[in-house]
C-alpha cells in the first residue's frame, strides 16, 4: 500500500484535511484496486475507533507541522498492468481504465480498450487532448492510425465518430470532465 495514501487516510479520519485535500484523496483511493480500497476503509474504521477512545488533545506545533509537511509532500504511485479497475462507459466494446486523475487541473490519463468493431461517438474537447495508439488501429477523422501513431486535439475542437475494425488500445490524456462526467 502507498504510505502517502495511508498517511492521508489517517489524517482524513481524524479531520486534519481540508475539503480540497479530501477530494484529491478520494480520487487517488478510487484508482486503487478493490482490495487496497478495502484496506483503506479498514484503516479509517480502526483510526476512528482509536480516536473515539482517546483523550482529546491538541498536537504540539512541531508534531502538527511535521504531519502537514508529510501530507503536502509530492507523491508517486505505480499501477501495474494487472492493477486498476476497468470502467464500462456504456459504449459497446469499449472499456476505460483511469491511470491518473488531477481534479485541480481537470486532467485524466486513461487507457481505452476497444474491441473489434467498437465505436466512440463524436465529441468535443474542453481542454487539449493527447491520444497515442498502443495496439491495433483506429479511424479518426478519415485517417487510419496504427500502433505508434499520435493524435492531438486542441481545446474547443471536435471530431466525428472514432472507430476500430481490428480493436485497439489507446492512451489518452485529456479533460476529466470530457471522459468522466461524474468529475464535473
mmCIF file of C-alpha atoms in Angstrom:
data_model
loop_
_atom_site.group_PDB
_atom_site.id
_atom_site.type_symbol
_atom_site.label_atom_id
_atom_site.label_comp_id
_atom_site.label_asym_id
_atom_site.label_seq_id
_atom_site.Cartn_x
_atom_site.Cartn_y
_atom_site.Cartn_z
ATOM 1 C CA UNK A 1 0.000 0.000 0.000
ATOM 2 C CA UNK A 2 1.169 3.501 -0.774
ATOM 3 C CA UNK A 3 2.350 5.010 2.532
ATOM 4 C CA UNK A 4 1.381 8.509 1.366
ATOM 5 C CA UNK A 5 -2.219 7.411 0.821
ATOM 6 C CA UNK A 6 -2.171 5.704 4.215
ATOM 7 C CA UNK A 7 -0.906 8.892 5.875
ATOM 8 C CA UNK A 8 -3.528 10.970 4.102
ATOM 9 C CA UNK A 9 -6.272 8.498 5.061
ATOM 10 C CA UNK A 10 -5.160 8.676 8.699
ATOM 11 C CA UNK A 11 -5.146 12.465 8.580
ATOM 12 C CA UNK A 12 -8.566 12.460 6.942
ATOM 13 C CA UNK A 13 -10.002 10.058 9.516
ATOM 14 C CA UNK A 14 -9.096 12.461 12.318
ATOM 15 C CA UNK A 15 -10.328 15.534 10.434
ATOM 16 C CA UNK A 16 -6.936 17.038 9.608
ATOM 17 C CA UNK A 17 -7.521 17.520 5.842
ATOM 18 C CA UNK A 18 -9.072 20.481 4.077
ATOM 19 C CA UNK A 19 -12.016 19.729 1.777
ATOM 20 C CA UNK A 20 -9.922 20.007 -1.414
ATOM 21 C CA UNK A 21 -7.359 17.597 0.076
ATOM 22 C CA UNK A 22 -10.161 15.170 0.958
ATOM 23 C CA UNK A 23 -11.471 15.297 -2.646
ATOM 24 C CA UNK A 24 -7.998 14.642 -4.036
ATOM 25 C CA UNK A 25 -7.510 11.729 -1.618
ATOM 26 C CA UNK A 26 -10.857 10.214 -2.677
ATOM 27 C CA UNK A 27 -9.708 10.462 -6.302
ATOM 28 C CA UNK A 28 -6.480 8.588 -5.516
ATOM 29 C CA UNK A 29 -8.291 5.932 -3.487
ATOM 30 C CA UNK A 30 -10.787 5.436 -6.346
ATOM 31 C CA UNK A 31 -7.855 4.474 -8.595
ATOM 32 C CA UNK A 32 -6.732 1.696 -6.253
ATOM 33 C CA UNK A 33 -7.728 -1.939 -6.805
ATOM 34 C CA UNK A 34 -10.712 -3.103 -4.688
ATOM 35 C CA UNK A 35 -8.559 -4.997 -2.148
ATOM 36 C CA UNK A 36 -6.473 -1.873 -1.461
ATOM 37 C CA UNK A 37 -9.617 0.254 -1.196
ATOM 38 C CA UNK A 38 -10.915 -2.217 1.407
ATOM 39 C CA UNK A 39 -7.663 -1.885 3.384
ATOM 40 C CA UNK A 40 -8.008 1.906 3.369
ATOM 41 C CA UNK A 41 -11.620 1.547 4.585
ATOM 42 C CA UNK A 42 -10.433 -0.693 7.454
ATOM 43 C CA UNK A 43 -7.754 1.876 8.287
ATOM 44 C CA UNK A 44 -10.493 4.515 8.633
ATOM 45 C CA UNK A 45 -12.553 2.193 10.864
ATOM 46 C CA UNK A 46 -9.640 1.409 13.181
ATOM 47 C CA UNK A 47 -8.498 5.038 13.330
ATOM 48 C CA UNK A 48 -11.993 6.240 14.194
ATOM 49 C CA UNK A 49 -12.332 3.563 16.912
ATOM 50 C CA UNK A 50 -8.986 4.540 18.469
ATOM 51 C CA UNK A 51 -9.776 8.260 18.201
ATOM 52 C CA UNK A 52 -13.150 7.739 19.907
ATOM 53 C CA UNK A 53 -11.485 6.036 22.857
ATOM 54 C CA UNK A 54 -8.599 8.505 23.246
ATOM 55 C CA UNK A 55 -8.424 11.605 25.371
ATOM 56 C CA UNK A 56 -8.772 14.723 23.211
ATOM 57 C CA UNK A 57 -5.564 16.792 22.946
ATOM 58 C CA UNK A 58 -4.114 19.298 20.549
ATOM 59 C CA UNK A 59 -0.829 18.173 18.964
ATOM 60 C CA UNK A 60 2.237 20.254 19.645
ATOM 61 C CA UNK A 61 3.023 22.774 16.889
ATOM 62 C CA UNK A 62 6.062 20.674 15.922
ATOM 63 C CA UNK A 63 4.013 17.471 15.507
ATOM 64 C CA UNK A 64 1.284 19.272 13.567
ATOM 65 C CA UNK A 65 3.835 20.957 11.281
ATOM 66 C CA UNK A 66 5.630 17.639 10.620
ATOM 67 C CA UNK A 67 2.354 15.896 9.767
ATOM 68 C CA UNK A 68 1.186 18.667 7.446
ATOM 69 C CA UNK A 69 4.593 18.709 5.707
ATOM 70 C CA UNK A 70 4.334 14.954 5.101
ATOM 71 C CA UNK A 71 0.852 15.313 3.693
ATOM 72 C CA UNK A 72 1.845 18.192 1.404
ATOM 73 C CA UNK A 73 4.911 16.395 0.016
ATOM 74 C CA UNK A 74 4.633 15.307 -3.638
ATOM 75 C CA UNK A 75 3.941 11.620 -4.051
ATOM 76 C CA UNK A 76 4.353 8.995 -6.730
ATOM 77 C CA UNK A 77 2.452 5.821 -7.443
ATOM 78 C CA UNK A 78 2.520 2.961 -9.908
ATOM 79 C CA UNK A 79 -0.291 0.969 -11.449
ATOM 80 C CA UNK A 80 0.885 -2.305 -12.946
ATOM 81 C CA UNK A 81 -0.876 -3.874 -15.939
ATOM 82 C CA UNK A 82 -2.876 -6.176 -13.644
ATOM 83 C CA UNK A 83 -3.937 -3.413 -11.252
ATOM 84 C CA UNK A 84 -6.600 -0.783 -11.552
ATOM 85 C CA UNK A 85 -10.239 -1.145 -12.413
ATOM 86 C CA UNK A 86 -11.800 -1.196 -15.866
ATOM 87 C CA UNK A 87 -14.857 1.026 -16.205
ATOM 88 C CA UNK A 88 -17.748 0.406 -18.582
ATOM 89 C CA UNK A 89 -18.590 3.808 -20.140
ATOM 90 C CA UNK A 90 -21.796 2.416 -21.626
ATOM 91 C CA UNK A 91 -20.384 2.062 -25.143
ATOM 92 C CA UNK A 92 -20.470 -1.456 -26.644
ATOM 93 C CA UNK A 93 -16.976 -2.960 -26.832
ATOM 94 C CA UNK A 94 -15.266 -0.084 -25.004
ATOM 95 C CA UNK A 95 -13.658 -0.140 -21.539
ATOM 96 C CA UNK A 96 -11.701 2.587 -19.740
ATOM 97 C CA UNK A 97 -9.067 2.370 -17.018
ATOM 98 C CA UNK A 98 -8.232 5.579 -15.158
ATOM 99 C CA UNK A 99 -4.469 5.737 -14.632
ATOM 100 C CA UNK A 100 -4.221 9.243 -13.169
ATOM 101 C CA UNK A 101 -6.722 11.892 -12.175
ATOM 102 C CA UNK A 102 -5.856 15.508 -11.404
ATOM 103 C CA UNK A 103 -9.136 17.193 -10.497
ATOM 104 C CA UNK A 104 -7.446 20.531 -9.760
ATOM 105 C CA UNK A 105 -6.284 20.791 -13.399
ATOM 106 C CA UNK A 106 -9.230 18.792 -14.859
ATOM 107 C CA UNK A 107 -6.861 16.202 -16.360
ATOM 108 C CA UNK A 108 -7.264 12.469 -16.663
ATOM 109 C CA UNK A 109 -4.922 9.866 -18.133
ATOM 110 C CA UNK A 110 -6.919 6.869 -19.306
ATOM 111 C CA UNK A 111 -6.312 3.630 -21.106
ATOM 112 C CA UNK A 112 -9.050 2.818 -23.627
ATOM 113 C CA UNK A 113 -9.582 -0.781 -24.687
ATOM 114 C CA UNK A 114 -11.778 -1.149 -27.780
ATOM 115 C CA UNK A 115 -12.930 -4.484 -29.175
ATOM 116 C CA UNK A 116 -13.056 -5.019 -32.964
ATOM 117 C CA UNK A 117 -15.961 -3.036 -34.405
ATOM 118 C CA UNK A 118 -16.231 -0.652 -31.422
ATOM 119 C CA UNK A 119 -17.207 2.954 -31.990
ATOM 120 C CA UNK A 120 -16.679 6.077 -29.881
ATOM 121 C CA UNK A 121 -19.242 8.830 -30.557
ATOM 122 C CA UNK A 122 -18.481 12.274 -31.913
ATOM 123 C CA UNK A 123 -17.369 14.607 -29.143
ATOM 124 C CA UNK A 124 -15.708 17.925 -28.360
ATOM 125 C CA UNK A 125 -12.720 18.792 -26.208
ATOM 126 C CA UNK A 126 -12.818 21.248 -23.305
ATOM 127 C CA UNK A 127 -9.016 21.002 -22.943
ATOM 128 C CA UNK A 128 -6.293 19.767 -25.292
ATOM 129 C CA UNK A 129 -6.343 16.001 -25.770
ATOM 130 C CA UNK A 130 -3.399 13.732 -26.467
ATOM 131 C CA UNK A 131 -4.087 10.306 -27.990
ATOM 132 C CA UNK A 132 -1.413 7.632 -28.537
ATOM 133 C CA UNK A 133 -2.240 4.321 -30.220
ATOM 134 C CA UNK A 134 -0.598 1.471 -28.291
ATOM 135 C CA UNK A 135 -2.051 -1.531 -30.112
ATOM 136 C CA UNK A 136 -4.354 -2.103 -33.077
ATOM 137 C CA UNK A 137 -5.747 0.745 -35.143
ATOM 138 C CA UNK A 138 -8.400 3.466 -35.033
ATOM 139 C CA UNK A 139 -10.037 5.587 -37.694
ATOM 140 C CA UNK A 140 -10.015 9.266 -36.641
ATOM 141 C CA UNK A 141 -11.217 11.996 -39.000
ATOM 142 C CA UNK A 142 -10.909 9.683 -42.011
ATOM 143 C CA UNK A 143 -7.335 8.757 -41.176
ATOM 144 C CA UNK A 144 -6.270 5.266 -40.100
ATOM 145 C CA UNK A 145 -3.895 5.467 -37.128
ATOM 146 C CA UNK A 146 -1.897 2.404 -36.081
ATOM 147 C CA UNK A 147 0.241 1.418 -33.100
ATOM 148 C CA UNK A 148 2.834 4.121 -32.504
ATOM 149 C CA UNK A 149 0.764 6.903 -34.103
ATOM 150 C CA UNK A 150 -0.298 10.031 -32.215
ATOM 151 C CA UNK A 151 -3.286 12.378 -32.489
ATOM 152 C CA UNK A 152 -3.674 15.817 -30.854
ATOM 153 C CA UNK A 153 -6.927 17.765 -30.486
ATOM 154 C CA UNK A 154 -6.951 21.410 -29.372
ATOM 155 C CA UNK A 155 -9.274 22.964 -26.805
ATOM 156 C CA UNK A 156 -12.650 23.660 -28.391
ATOM 157 C CA UNK A 157 -12.094 21.258 -31.271
ATOM 158 C CA UNK A 158 -14.419 18.387 -32.113
ATOM 159 C CA UNK A 159 -14.324 15.359 -34.326
ATOM 160 C CA UNK A 160 -16.739 12.774 -35.571
ATOM 161 C CA UNK A 161 -17.123 9.174 -34.523
ATOM 162 C CA UNK A 162 -13.944 7.180 -33.911
ATOM 163 C CA UNK A 163 -13.993 3.518 -34.896
ATOM 164 C CA UNK A 164 -11.816 0.428 -34.971
ATOM 165 C CA UNK A 165 -12.191 -2.621 -37.201
ATOM 166 C CA UNK A 166 -9.476 -4.723 -35.571
ATOM 167 C CA UNK A 167 -9.652 -3.415 -31.993
ATOM 168 C CA UNK A 168 -7.273 -1.054 -30.262
ATOM 169 C CA UNK A 169 -5.658 0.027 -27.039
ATOM 170 C CA UNK A 170 -5.221 3.790 -26.767
ATOM 171 C CA UNK A 171 -3.660 6.063 -24.146
ATOM 172 C CA UNK A 172 -5.490 9.379 -23.757
ATOM 173 C CA UNK A 173 -4.655 12.461 -21.686
ATOM 174 C CA UNK A 174 -7.473 14.968 -21.675
ATOM 175 C CA UNK A 175 -10.206 16.659 -19.694
ATOM 176 C CA UNK A 176 -11.583 14.625 -16.797
ATOM 177 C CA UNK A 177 -14.953 16.302 -17.375
ATOM 178 C CA UNK A 178 -14.952 15.118 -21.020
ATOM 179 C CA UNK A 179 -14.325 11.472 -20.118
ATOM 180 C CA UNK A 180 -15.586 11.134 -16.563
ATOM 181 C CA UNK A 181 -18.854 13.071 -16.319
ATOM 182 C CA UNK A 182 -19.048 12.395 -12.565
ATOM 183 C CA UNK A 183 -15.923 14.542 -12.100
ATOM 184 C CA UNK A 184 -17.717 17.715 -13.246
#
